[in-house]
Short mmCIF file of C-alpha atoms and ligand atoms in Angstrom, two decimals:
data_model
loop_
_atom_site.label_atom_id
_atom_site.label_comp_id
_atom_site.label_asym_id
_atom_site.label_seq_id
_atom_site.Cartn_x
_atom_site.Cartn_y
_atom_site.Cartn_z
CA MET A 1 75.12 54.20 63.42
CA LYS A 2 76.75 56.88 61.28
CA LYS A 3 78.50 58.67 64.12
CA LEU A 4 79.83 55.52 65.80
CA SER A 5 83.55 54.85 65.46
CA ILE A 6 84.70 51.69 63.64
CA ARG A 7 85.97 50.42 66.98
CA LEU A 8 82.52 50.73 68.59
CA LYS A 9 80.78 49.26 65.56
CA ILE A 10 83.05 46.19 65.57
CA THR A 11 82.62 45.78 69.35
CA LEU A 12 78.83 46.16 69.14
CA TRP A 13 78.59 43.67 66.31
CA PHE A 14 80.56 40.91 67.92
CA SER A 15 78.99 41.59 71.35
CA VAL A 16 75.51 40.95 69.92
CA VAL A 17 76.72 37.79 68.18
CA LEU A 18 78.56 36.65 71.32
CA ILE A 19 75.50 37.21 73.55
CA LEU A 20 73.34 35.21 71.13
CA VAL A 21 75.89 32.39 71.01
CA VAL A 22 76.25 32.35 74.79
CA ALA A 23 72.46 32.37 75.31
CA LEU A 24 72.16 29.47 72.90
CA THR A 25 74.99 27.64 74.67
CA TYR A 26 73.19 28.20 77.98
CA LEU A 27 69.99 26.66 76.62
CA VAL A 28 71.89 23.71 75.12
CA ILE A 29 73.76 23.13 78.41
CA LEU A 30 70.49 23.16 80.36
CA SER A 31 68.73 20.83 77.95
CA VAL A 32 71.61 18.35 77.65
CA SER A 33 72.31 18.31 81.40
CA GLY A 34 68.56 17.89 82.06
CA GLN A 35 68.49 14.84 79.84
CA ILE A 36 71.65 13.39 81.35
CA ILE A 37 70.38 13.94 84.90
CA GLN A 38 67.00 12.34 84.12
CA LYS A 39 68.81 9.34 82.59
CA THR A 40 71.02 9.08 85.67
CA ILE A 41 67.92 9.17 87.89
CA ARG A 42 66.35 6.31 85.87
CA ASP A 43 69.60 4.27 85.88
CA ASN A 44 69.86 4.79 89.61
CA LEU A 45 66.26 3.61 90.06
CA ILE A 46 66.90 0.44 88.01
CA GLN A 47 70.17 -0.25 89.80
CA THR A 48 68.65 0.17 93.28
CA VAL A 49 65.66 -2.09 92.51
CA GLU A 50 67.89 -4.71 90.85
CA SER A 51 70.20 -4.86 93.84
CA ASN A 52 67.23 -5.01 96.22
CA VAL A 53 65.89 -8.05 94.36
CA ASP A 54 68.89 -10.01 95.60
CA GLU A 55 68.20 -9.02 99.21
CA VAL A 56 64.81 -10.75 99.34
CA GLU A 57 64.54 -14.51 99.90
CA TYR A 58 61.85 -17.03 100.78
CA TYR A 59 62.11 -19.76 103.36
CA SER A 60 59.58 -22.47 104.09
CA PHE A 61 58.98 -23.31 107.76
CA ALA A 62 61.19 -26.38 107.38
CA ASP A 63 64.14 -24.30 106.23
CA MET A 64 63.73 -21.73 109.03
CA ALA A 65 65.48 -23.93 111.59
CA GLY A 66 69.00 -23.02 110.45
CA LEU A 67 68.41 -19.24 110.36
CA THR A 68 69.82 -17.37 113.26
CA SER A 69 70.39 -13.81 112.06
CA ASP A 70 68.64 -11.32 114.20
CA VAL A 71 69.48 -8.31 112.02
CA ASP A 72 67.42 -9.36 108.99
CA TYR A 73 63.76 -8.74 108.79
CA TYR A 74 61.21 -11.53 108.40
CA VAL A 75 57.69 -11.32 107.09
CA ARG A 76 55.31 -14.22 107.23
CA TYR A 77 54.24 -15.26 103.78
CA GLY A 78 52.34 -18.38 102.60
CA ASP A 79 53.91 -21.50 104.11
CA GLY A 80 56.99 -19.74 105.29
CA TYR A 81 58.74 -16.44 105.67
CA ILE A 82 60.22 -13.79 103.45
CA GLU A 83 63.63 -12.85 104.65
CA ILE A 84 64.62 -9.26 103.87
CA ASP A 85 68.31 -8.74 104.24
CA ASP A 86 69.46 -5.68 106.14
CA ASP A 87 71.16 -4.54 102.91
CA PHE A 88 67.74 -3.93 101.40
CA LEU A 89 67.57 -0.19 100.68
CA ASP A 90 63.99 0.97 100.91
CA GLN A 91 64.96 4.61 100.55
CA VAL A 92 68.22 5.73 99.02
CA ASN A 93 69.03 8.81 96.88
CA GLY A 94 65.30 9.52 96.58
CA VAL A 95 64.60 6.02 95.27
CA TYR A 96 61.88 4.24 97.27
CA THR A 97 61.58 0.48 96.94
CA SER A 98 58.60 -1.49 98.14
CA LEU A 99 57.79 -5.18 98.12
CA CYS A 100 54.15 -5.71 97.15
CA SER A 101 51.76 -8.49 96.41
CA SER A 102 50.51 -8.66 92.83
CA ASP A 103 47.34 -6.93 94.12
CA GLY A 104 49.43 -3.96 95.13
CA ASP A 105 49.36 -4.56 98.93
CA LEU A 106 52.52 -3.31 100.62
CA ILE A 107 54.50 -6.05 102.32
CA TYR A 108 57.69 -4.25 103.09
CA GLY A 109 59.49 -1.03 102.16
CA GLU A 110 58.28 2.44 101.23
CA ASN A 111 56.32 4.05 98.43
CA PRO A 112 55.37 7.74 98.84
CA ILE A 113 52.82 7.51 96.04
CA ILE A 114 51.36 4.15 96.90
CA LEU A 115 47.77 5.28 96.35
CA GLU A 116 48.45 6.82 92.96
CA THR A 117 50.46 3.83 91.73
CA ALA A 118 47.88 1.32 93.00
CA GLY A 119 46.20 1.23 89.61
CA LEU A 120 49.49 1.06 87.69
CA GLU A 121 49.98 -2.39 86.23
CA PHE A 122 53.21 -4.22 87.15
CA THR A 123 55.49 -4.64 84.13
CA ASP A 124 58.73 -6.46 84.61
CA SER A 125 61.98 -4.54 84.00
CA GLN A 126 60.43 -1.52 82.36
CA VAL A 127 60.52 2.10 83.42
CA GLN A 128 57.02 3.62 83.48
CA ARG A 129 56.07 7.23 84.02
CA ILE A 130 53.25 8.59 86.13
CA THR A 131 52.40 12.17 86.96
CA VAL A 132 51.23 12.92 90.47
CA ASN A 133 50.17 16.49 91.35
CA GLY A 134 52.07 17.78 88.35
CA THR A 135 55.27 15.92 89.28
CA LEU A 136 56.61 13.18 87.06
CA TYR A 137 57.64 9.93 88.77
CA TYR A 138 59.58 7.06 87.26
CA VAL A 139 58.34 3.62 88.31
CA PHE A 140 60.40 0.44 87.85
CA ASP A 141 58.98 -2.99 88.67
CA ARG A 142 60.87 -6.18 89.09
CA LYS A 143 59.51 -9.70 89.64
CA PRO A 144 61.80 -11.77 91.90
CA GLU A 145 62.69 -15.10 90.31
CA THR A 146 63.44 -16.78 93.65
CA GLU A 147 61.44 -19.88 94.52
CA GLY A 148 58.30 -19.00 96.45
CA LEU A 149 58.34 -15.28 95.60
CA GLN A 150 57.04 -15.47 92.02
CA GLU A 151 53.71 -13.89 93.05
CA LEU A 152 55.38 -10.75 94.49
CA TRP A 153 56.76 -7.56 92.95
CA LEU A 154 59.45 -5.12 93.87
CA ARG A 155 58.42 -1.61 92.85
CA GLY A 156 60.82 1.27 92.83
CA VAL A 157 59.70 4.92 92.44
CA VAL A 158 61.67 8.12 92.10
CA SER A 159 60.59 11.70 91.40
CA GLU A 160 62.06 13.64 88.49
CA HIS A 161 62.78 16.45 90.99
CA GLN A 162 65.50 14.27 92.43
CA GLY A 163 67.92 16.01 89.99
CA ASP A 164 66.73 19.55 90.83
CA ALA A 165 69.67 20.33 93.06
CA GLU A 166 72.17 19.42 90.31
CA MET A 167 70.19 21.36 87.74
CA THR A 168 70.12 24.41 90.01
CA ASP A 169 73.87 24.13 90.48
CA ILE A 170 74.52 23.83 86.76
CA SER A 171 72.28 26.75 85.90
CA ARG A 172 73.76 28.87 88.69
CA TYR A 173 77.34 28.20 87.56
CA SER A 174 76.41 28.82 83.92
CA LEU A 175 74.68 32.07 84.84
CA ILE A 176 77.78 33.32 86.62
CA LEU A 177 80.37 31.90 84.25
CA LEU A 178 78.85 32.68 80.85
CA PRO A 179 78.05 36.40 81.44
CA SER A 180 81.53 36.86 82.98
CA LEU A 181 82.95 35.30 79.83
CA VAL A 182 80.86 37.66 77.67
CA ILE A 183 81.97 40.73 79.64
CA PHE A 184 85.60 39.58 79.51
CA ALA A 185 85.38 38.99 75.74
CA ILE A 186 83.68 42.33 75.08
CA ILE A 187 86.23 44.31 77.10
CA GLY A 188 89.09 42.34 75.50
CA GLY A 189 87.61 42.81 72.03
CA TYR A 190 87.13 46.53 72.59
CA LEU A 191 90.74 46.93 73.71
CA ILE A 192 92.12 44.80 70.82
CA ALA A 193 89.98 46.65 68.27
CA GLY A 194 91.39 49.90 69.66
CA ARG A 195 94.93 48.60 69.38
CA MET A 196 94.44 47.34 65.86
CA LEU A 197 92.85 50.55 64.68
CA ARG A 198 95.45 52.78 66.31
CA PRO A 199 97.52 52.90 63.06
CA LEU A 200 94.47 54.30 61.26
CA ARG A 201 94.19 57.07 63.83
CA GLN A 202 97.91 57.78 63.43
CA MET A 203 97.48 57.98 59.65
CA ALA A 204 94.56 60.37 60.00
CA ASP A 205 96.55 62.50 62.48
CA THR A 206 99.59 62.62 60.16
CA ALA A 207 97.40 63.56 57.18
CA ALA A 208 95.78 66.29 59.29
CA GLN A 209 99.19 67.61 60.40
CA ILE A 210 100.37 67.74 56.79
CA ARG A 211 97.17 69.53 55.77
CA GLN A 212 97.34 72.06 58.59
CA GLY A 213 101.06 72.76 58.62
CA ASP A 214 101.89 72.04 54.98
CA ASP A 215 104.78 70.02 56.36
CA LEU A 216 105.43 67.38 53.73
CA LYS A 217 108.29 65.98 55.79
CA LYS A 218 105.86 64.29 58.23
CA ARG A 219 105.64 60.48 58.00
CA ILE A 220 103.41 57.87 59.63
CA GLU A 221 105.49 56.08 62.30
CA LEU A 222 103.93 52.69 63.07
CA GLY A 223 107.03 50.82 64.15
CA GLU A 224 107.70 47.19 63.22
CA GLY A 225 104.97 45.13 61.58
CA ASN A 226 103.86 43.53 58.37
CA ASP A 227 100.07 43.61 58.51
CA GLU A 228 97.74 45.34 56.05
CA LEU A 229 97.80 48.63 57.94
CA HIS A 230 101.60 48.69 58.07
CA ARG A 231 101.71 48.11 54.32
CA LEU A 232 99.11 50.82 53.79
CA SER A 233 101.13 53.27 55.88
CA GLU A 234 104.25 52.40 53.86
CA GLN A 235 102.33 53.23 50.70
CA PHE A 236 101.21 56.50 52.23
CA ASN A 237 104.75 57.35 53.29
CA GLU A 238 106.02 56.63 49.78
CA MET A 239 103.27 58.85 48.42
CA PHE A 240 104.20 61.64 50.86
CA ALA A 241 107.87 61.27 49.83
CA ARG A 242 106.95 61.56 46.15
CA LEU A 243 104.73 64.54 46.86
CA GLU A 244 107.55 66.15 48.78
CA THR A 245 110.02 65.56 45.93
CA SER A 246 107.72 66.87 43.25
CA PHE A 247 106.75 69.81 45.42
CA HIS A 248 110.41 70.71 45.93
CA THR A 249 111.17 70.17 42.24
CA GLN A 250 108.44 72.64 41.40
CA GLN A 251 109.62 75.12 44.00
CA GLN A 252 113.17 74.75 42.71
CA PHE A 253 111.93 75.21 39.17
CA VAL A 254 110.13 78.44 40.01
CA SER A 255 113.11 79.79 41.92
CA ASP A 256 115.67 78.74 39.25
CA ALA A 257 113.50 80.06 36.45
CA SER A 258 112.95 83.47 38.02
CA HIS A 259 116.62 83.72 38.86
CA GLU A 260 117.76 82.79 35.34
CA LEU A 261 115.18 84.95 33.59
CA ARG A 262 116.22 87.98 35.62
CA THR A 263 119.39 88.52 33.56
CA PRO A 264 117.81 88.74 30.07
CA VAL A 265 114.96 90.85 31.46
CA ALA A 266 117.49 93.19 33.09
CA VAL A 267 119.44 93.41 29.81
CA ILE A 268 116.25 94.24 27.88
CA ASN A 269 115.27 96.90 30.44
CA ALA A 270 118.71 98.47 30.45
CA GLN A 271 118.88 98.45 26.66
CA CYS A 272 115.47 100.08 26.35
CA GLU A 273 116.23 102.72 28.99
CA LEU A 274 119.53 103.57 27.36
CA THR A 275 118.05 103.76 23.88
CA LEU A 276 115.11 105.91 24.96
CA GLU A 277 117.28 108.40 26.85
CA GLN A 278 117.74 110.49 23.70
CA GLU A 279 116.97 110.61 20.00
CA ARG A 280 118.77 107.74 18.16
CA THR A 281 119.70 106.99 14.61
CA SER A 282 117.82 104.21 12.90
CA GLU A 283 120.99 102.03 13.05
CA GLU A 284 121.13 102.51 16.82
CA TYR A 285 117.45 101.60 17.13
CA GLU A 286 118.09 98.53 15.02
CA ASP A 287 121.02 97.49 17.23
CA ALA A 288 118.88 97.94 20.34
CA LEU A 289 116.09 95.89 18.81
CA ARG A 290 118.55 93.13 17.94
CA VAL A 291 119.69 92.99 21.59
CA VAL A 292 116.07 92.74 22.75
CA TRP A 293 115.39 90.09 20.10
CA ARG A 294 118.43 88.05 21.16
CA GLN A 295 117.50 88.21 24.82
CA GLY A 296 113.91 87.27 23.96
CA ARG A 297 115.12 84.23 22.03
CA LYS A 298 117.34 83.27 24.92
CA MET A 299 114.42 83.48 27.32
CA ASN A 300 112.29 81.46 24.95
CA ARG A 301 114.91 78.73 24.72
CA MET A 302 115.33 78.69 28.46
CA ILE A 303 111.59 78.45 29.15
CA ASN A 304 111.21 75.62 26.64
CA SER A 305 114.16 73.72 28.11
CA MET A 306 112.83 74.15 31.63
CA LEU A 307 109.38 72.98 30.63
CA ASP A 308 110.77 69.93 28.83
CA PHE A 309 112.96 69.08 31.77
CA THR A 310 110.17 69.42 34.33
CA ARG A 311 107.76 67.47 32.16
CA LEU A 312 110.19 64.55 31.91
CA LYS A 313 110.90 64.62 35.62
CA LEU A 314 107.31 64.87 36.81
CA GLN A 315 105.40 63.09 34.07
CA PRO A 316 107.70 60.45 32.58
CA GLU A 317 104.60 58.46 31.56
CA ARG A 318 104.04 61.04 28.79
CA TYR A 319 107.03 59.57 26.96
CA ALA A 320 106.35 56.11 25.58
CA LYS A 321 109.15 53.60 24.96
CA GLU A 322 109.35 51.60 21.76
CA SER A 323 111.80 49.21 20.21
CA LEU A 324 113.98 51.35 17.98
CA ASP A 325 117.03 51.10 15.77
CA LEU A 326 119.61 53.18 17.63
CA SER A 327 122.13 52.82 14.77
CA GLU A 328 119.74 54.44 12.33
CA LEU A 329 118.87 57.18 14.88
CA THR A 330 122.56 57.97 15.60
CA ASP A 331 123.33 58.01 11.91
CA SER A 332 120.58 60.45 11.04
CA VAL A 333 121.31 62.81 14.00
CA CYS A 334 125.02 62.89 13.05
CA GLN A 335 124.23 63.58 9.40
CA ASP A 336 122.08 66.56 10.42
CA MET A 337 124.52 67.88 13.01
CA ALA A 338 127.50 67.56 10.63
CA LEU A 339 125.87 70.28 8.54
CA ILE A 340 126.41 72.81 11.34
CA GLY A 341 130.13 72.88 10.57
CA GLU A 342 130.58 75.58 13.27
CA LYS A 343 134.14 76.86 13.90
CA GLU A 344 135.39 74.61 11.04
CA ILE A 345 134.89 71.62 13.33
CA THR A 346 134.43 68.29 11.56
CA LEU A 347 132.06 65.67 12.85
CA THR A 348 132.69 62.00 12.10
CA TRP A 349 130.81 58.98 13.37
CA GLU A 350 131.34 55.27 13.66
CA VAL A 351 128.12 53.35 14.18
CA GLU A 352 127.76 49.62 14.71
CA PRO A 353 124.84 48.53 12.52
CA GLU A 354 121.55 47.18 13.83
CA VAL A 355 121.85 48.12 17.46
CA TYR A 356 118.32 47.94 18.84
CA CYS A 357 117.05 49.21 22.16
CA SER A 358 113.84 50.03 23.95
CA GLY A 359 113.61 53.78 24.23
CA ASN A 360 111.93 57.01 23.28
CA ARG A 361 113.03 58.32 19.88
CA GLU A 362 112.46 62.00 20.68
CA LEU A 363 114.38 61.85 23.97
CA LEU A 364 117.35 59.85 22.62
CA THR A 365 117.60 62.27 19.69
CA ARG A 366 117.67 65.12 22.21
CA LEU A 367 120.35 63.38 24.29
CA LEU A 368 122.68 62.90 21.33
CA SER A 369 122.09 66.35 19.80
CA ASN A 370 122.68 68.04 23.21
CA LEU A 371 126.03 66.25 23.55
CA ILE A 372 127.07 67.12 19.97
CA SER A 373 125.96 70.78 20.41
CA ASN A 374 128.12 71.02 23.51
CA ALA A 375 131.04 69.47 21.65
CA TYR A 376 130.67 72.18 18.96
CA ARG A 377 130.14 74.92 21.53
CA TYR A 378 133.17 73.99 23.60
CA GLY A 379 135.28 72.59 20.75
CA LYS A 380 138.35 74.35 19.44
CA PRO A 381 138.21 75.97 16.00
CA GLY A 382 139.15 73.48 13.28
CA GLY A 383 138.78 70.65 15.79
CA HIS A 384 137.15 67.29 15.53
CA ILE A 385 134.16 65.54 17.08
CA GLN A 386 133.91 61.76 17.08
CA VAL A 387 130.60 59.99 17.76
CA SER A 388 130.58 56.22 18.20
CA LEU A 389 127.92 53.62 18.89
CA THR A 390 128.97 50.14 20.02
CA SER A 391 127.06 47.23 21.40
CA GLY A 392 128.49 44.79 23.95
CA GLU A 393 127.13 41.55 25.40
CA ASP A 394 124.26 43.22 27.19
CA GLU A 395 125.10 46.89 27.06
CA ILE A 396 124.97 49.66 24.50
CA MET A 397 127.49 52.49 24.58
CA LEU A 398 127.04 55.82 22.81
CA SER A 399 129.88 58.33 23.14
CA VAL A 400 130.70 61.83 21.92
CA GLN A 401 134.35 62.83 22.01
CA ASP A 402 135.73 66.28 21.31
CA ASP A 403 139.16 67.89 21.39
CA GLY A 404 137.94 71.19 22.78
CA ILE A 405 138.55 73.24 25.91
CA GLY A 406 137.80 70.40 28.36
CA ILE A 407 136.40 70.75 31.86
CA ALA A 408 138.31 71.53 35.06
CA ALA A 409 138.29 68.72 37.64
CA GLU A 410 136.45 70.88 40.20
CA ASP A 411 133.64 71.57 37.72
CA LEU A 412 133.09 67.92 36.74
CA PRO A 413 130.78 67.02 39.65
CA ASN A 414 128.55 70.01 38.90
CA ILE A 415 128.11 70.12 35.17
CA PHE A 416 124.95 67.94 35.28
CA HIS A 417 123.25 70.32 37.73
CA ARG A 418 120.58 72.56 36.34
CA PHE A 419 121.79 76.02 35.24
CA TYR A 420 125.39 75.15 36.11
CA GLN A 421 127.88 76.64 33.67
CA ALA A 422 131.55 76.06 34.27
CA ASP A 423 132.53 79.42 32.90
CA ALA A 424 129.62 81.62 32.02
CA SER A 425 131.77 83.95 29.91
CA ARG A 426 132.65 81.10 27.51
CA THR A 427 129.20 79.59 27.07
CA GLY A 428 127.67 81.86 24.54
CA SER A 429 124.24 80.57 23.68
CA GLY A 430 124.02 77.91 26.44
CA ASN A 431 121.71 78.06 29.44
CA GLY A 432 123.10 75.31 31.70
CA LEU A 433 120.13 73.00 31.14
CA GLY A 434 121.51 70.77 28.37
CA LEU A 435 123.41 68.25 30.51
CA ALA A 436 120.70 68.19 33.22
CA MET A 437 118.30 67.11 30.51
CA VAL A 438 120.82 64.55 29.17
CA GLU A 439 121.14 63.02 32.63
CA GLU A 440 117.37 62.93 33.09
CA ILE A 441 116.96 61.19 29.71
CA ALA A 442 119.65 58.65 30.65
CA ALA A 443 117.82 57.92 33.91
CA PHE A 444 114.53 57.58 32.02
CA HIS A 445 116.18 54.80 29.98
CA ASP A 446 117.64 53.19 33.12
CA GLY A 447 121.05 54.09 31.77
CA LYS A 448 123.84 56.31 33.04
CA ILE A 449 125.94 59.12 31.68
CA SER A 450 129.60 59.61 32.48
CA VAL A 451 132.29 62.07 31.48
CA GLU A 452 136.04 62.09 31.14
CA SER A 453 137.79 65.36 30.45
CA LYS A 454 141.17 67.04 30.46
CA PRO A 455 141.27 70.86 30.38
CA GLY A 456 142.73 72.01 27.09
CA ARG A 457 142.64 68.49 25.59
CA GLY A 458 138.96 67.69 25.24
CA SER A 459 136.11 65.72 26.75
CA THR A 460 134.32 62.41 26.18
CA PHE A 461 130.71 61.98 27.23
CA SER A 462 129.46 58.36 27.32
CA PHE A 463 125.91 57.09 27.63
CA GLN A 464 125.48 53.45 28.65
CA MET A 465 122.23 51.56 28.75
CA LYS A 466 121.08 47.97 29.06
CA LYS A 467 120.00 46.25 25.87
P1 ADP B 1 125.31 74.86 28.56
O1 ADP B 1 124.02 75.32 28.02
O2 ADP B 1 126.01 75.89 29.33
O3 ADP B 1 126.15 74.16 27.57
P2 ADP B 1 125.11 72.28 29.73
O4 ADP B 1 124.26 71.76 30.82
O5 ADP B 1 124.99 71.63 28.39
O6 ADP B 1 124.87 73.80 29.66
O7 ADP B 1 126.60 72.16 30.19
C1 ADP B 1 126.94 72.57 31.47
C2 ADP B 1 128.39 73.03 31.50
O8 ADP B 1 129.26 71.93 31.29
C3 ADP B 1 128.71 73.97 30.39
O9 ADP B 1 128.46 75.30 30.74
C4 ADP B 1 130.18 73.74 30.18
O10 ADP B 1 130.92 74.51 31.07
C5 ADP B 1 130.38 72.28 30.53
N1 ADP B 1 130.45 71.45 29.31
C6 ADP B 1 129.45 70.72 28.79
N2 ADP B 1 129.87 70.04 27.69
C7 ADP B 1 131.16 70.35 27.54
C8 ADP B 1 132.15 69.95 26.58
N3 ADP B 1 131.90 69.11 25.59
N4 ADP B 1 133.40 70.49 26.73
C9 ADP B 1 133.68 71.32 27.74
N5 ADP B 1 132.77 71.72 28.67
C10 ADP B 1 131.54 71.25 28.56
#
């Protein structure tokens, strides 16, 4: 059974059940029709004898004068005659009717088993059974109530084989019809099972193609439909899409990382080569070491940022959300960041009290500190940074405004891309990952980040999220 396909297993199972049901139906049909036919035979026997009773009459000699019919049959009996009408049916549809004396002597009619029924007592209006040479006969007796005939009996007999022809017909038709039905149902079932299981084969084929060709773009195409298999294939397609995205994210990560790390590594190599070319003073060695140290720190920062970013993108479930006081969080981040005091820039903040939201403390802290760091980094000396937190009807808005160098219109669409730096020469310690992370954090909180900026005048970054 192990090697059989599901299609064959289903077909085999319902074929066996169907054959059993059909065989049972056949037996029931035979038994019920047998009973009905036997009852019809008995009813027919009773009906024939009953109608024959009316065809027999007695006439005394005195009454005979007026009788002229020459078609009817007359039998001398007692002080007169028995008149048997020509409608008397002594043999019809296998039913034999005979007129007998109460001793069993035949007066008129036919009885094929007259010897065997001789000993059978006459009982009025009752069907009796007698077996002759293994064949069952039904016997029906009737006592005529007509004057002068009270001593006689009408006896009807019929064999149970009278219904054989009908039974043969029924069994022949059933034997042709029922197996044809079974064959039809099995072929139909096999075809339908194949049709219904086709999506499964398509899914297996698609999975095999993906495995063999590593082509994550492949999808299961089942066409229109809303059954379980269609829903399953949709789930699979969604899974393939997610796999494709995460696979590309990882590929992108590896390629971006190697590309970005190349510069500091090249600087370190060049610095080392240059320094080792000849004997150096200890100050020169110290300078060289500082360059290597700086580049090392830069690489370290970059690797950490990339790891954080990838972790948030691929495993957001690692960051739990809680109900937190965003006012308190903003306040404390601003207090810390105000201490930087870089380029004589002042940081002020206006925070609406008791603004609560559902979020991740670590990520929201990172979002705000990234925006403020950028405002310092790209702010003008002696400038000003303004942070504000406000809460509307059903939205929270957190914004960081600076009066720094601003961003050119053509750079605006790109600044949230990973490793994008509008002007690499101005960035100093940045690595182009800060805003990508900010955007990812905003998405994690089902919020959005927007920017307004005028070159030379300053920029405002705003984070909006639902309460
Ligand atoms: P970086 O590490 O270079 O700051 P980010 O992703 O944080 O990387 O920012 C991407 C680019 O967007 C920056 O290189 C800079 O050109 C621009 N940018 C970001 N914030 C500001 C700002 N407040 N003022 C002007 N330019 C900004």
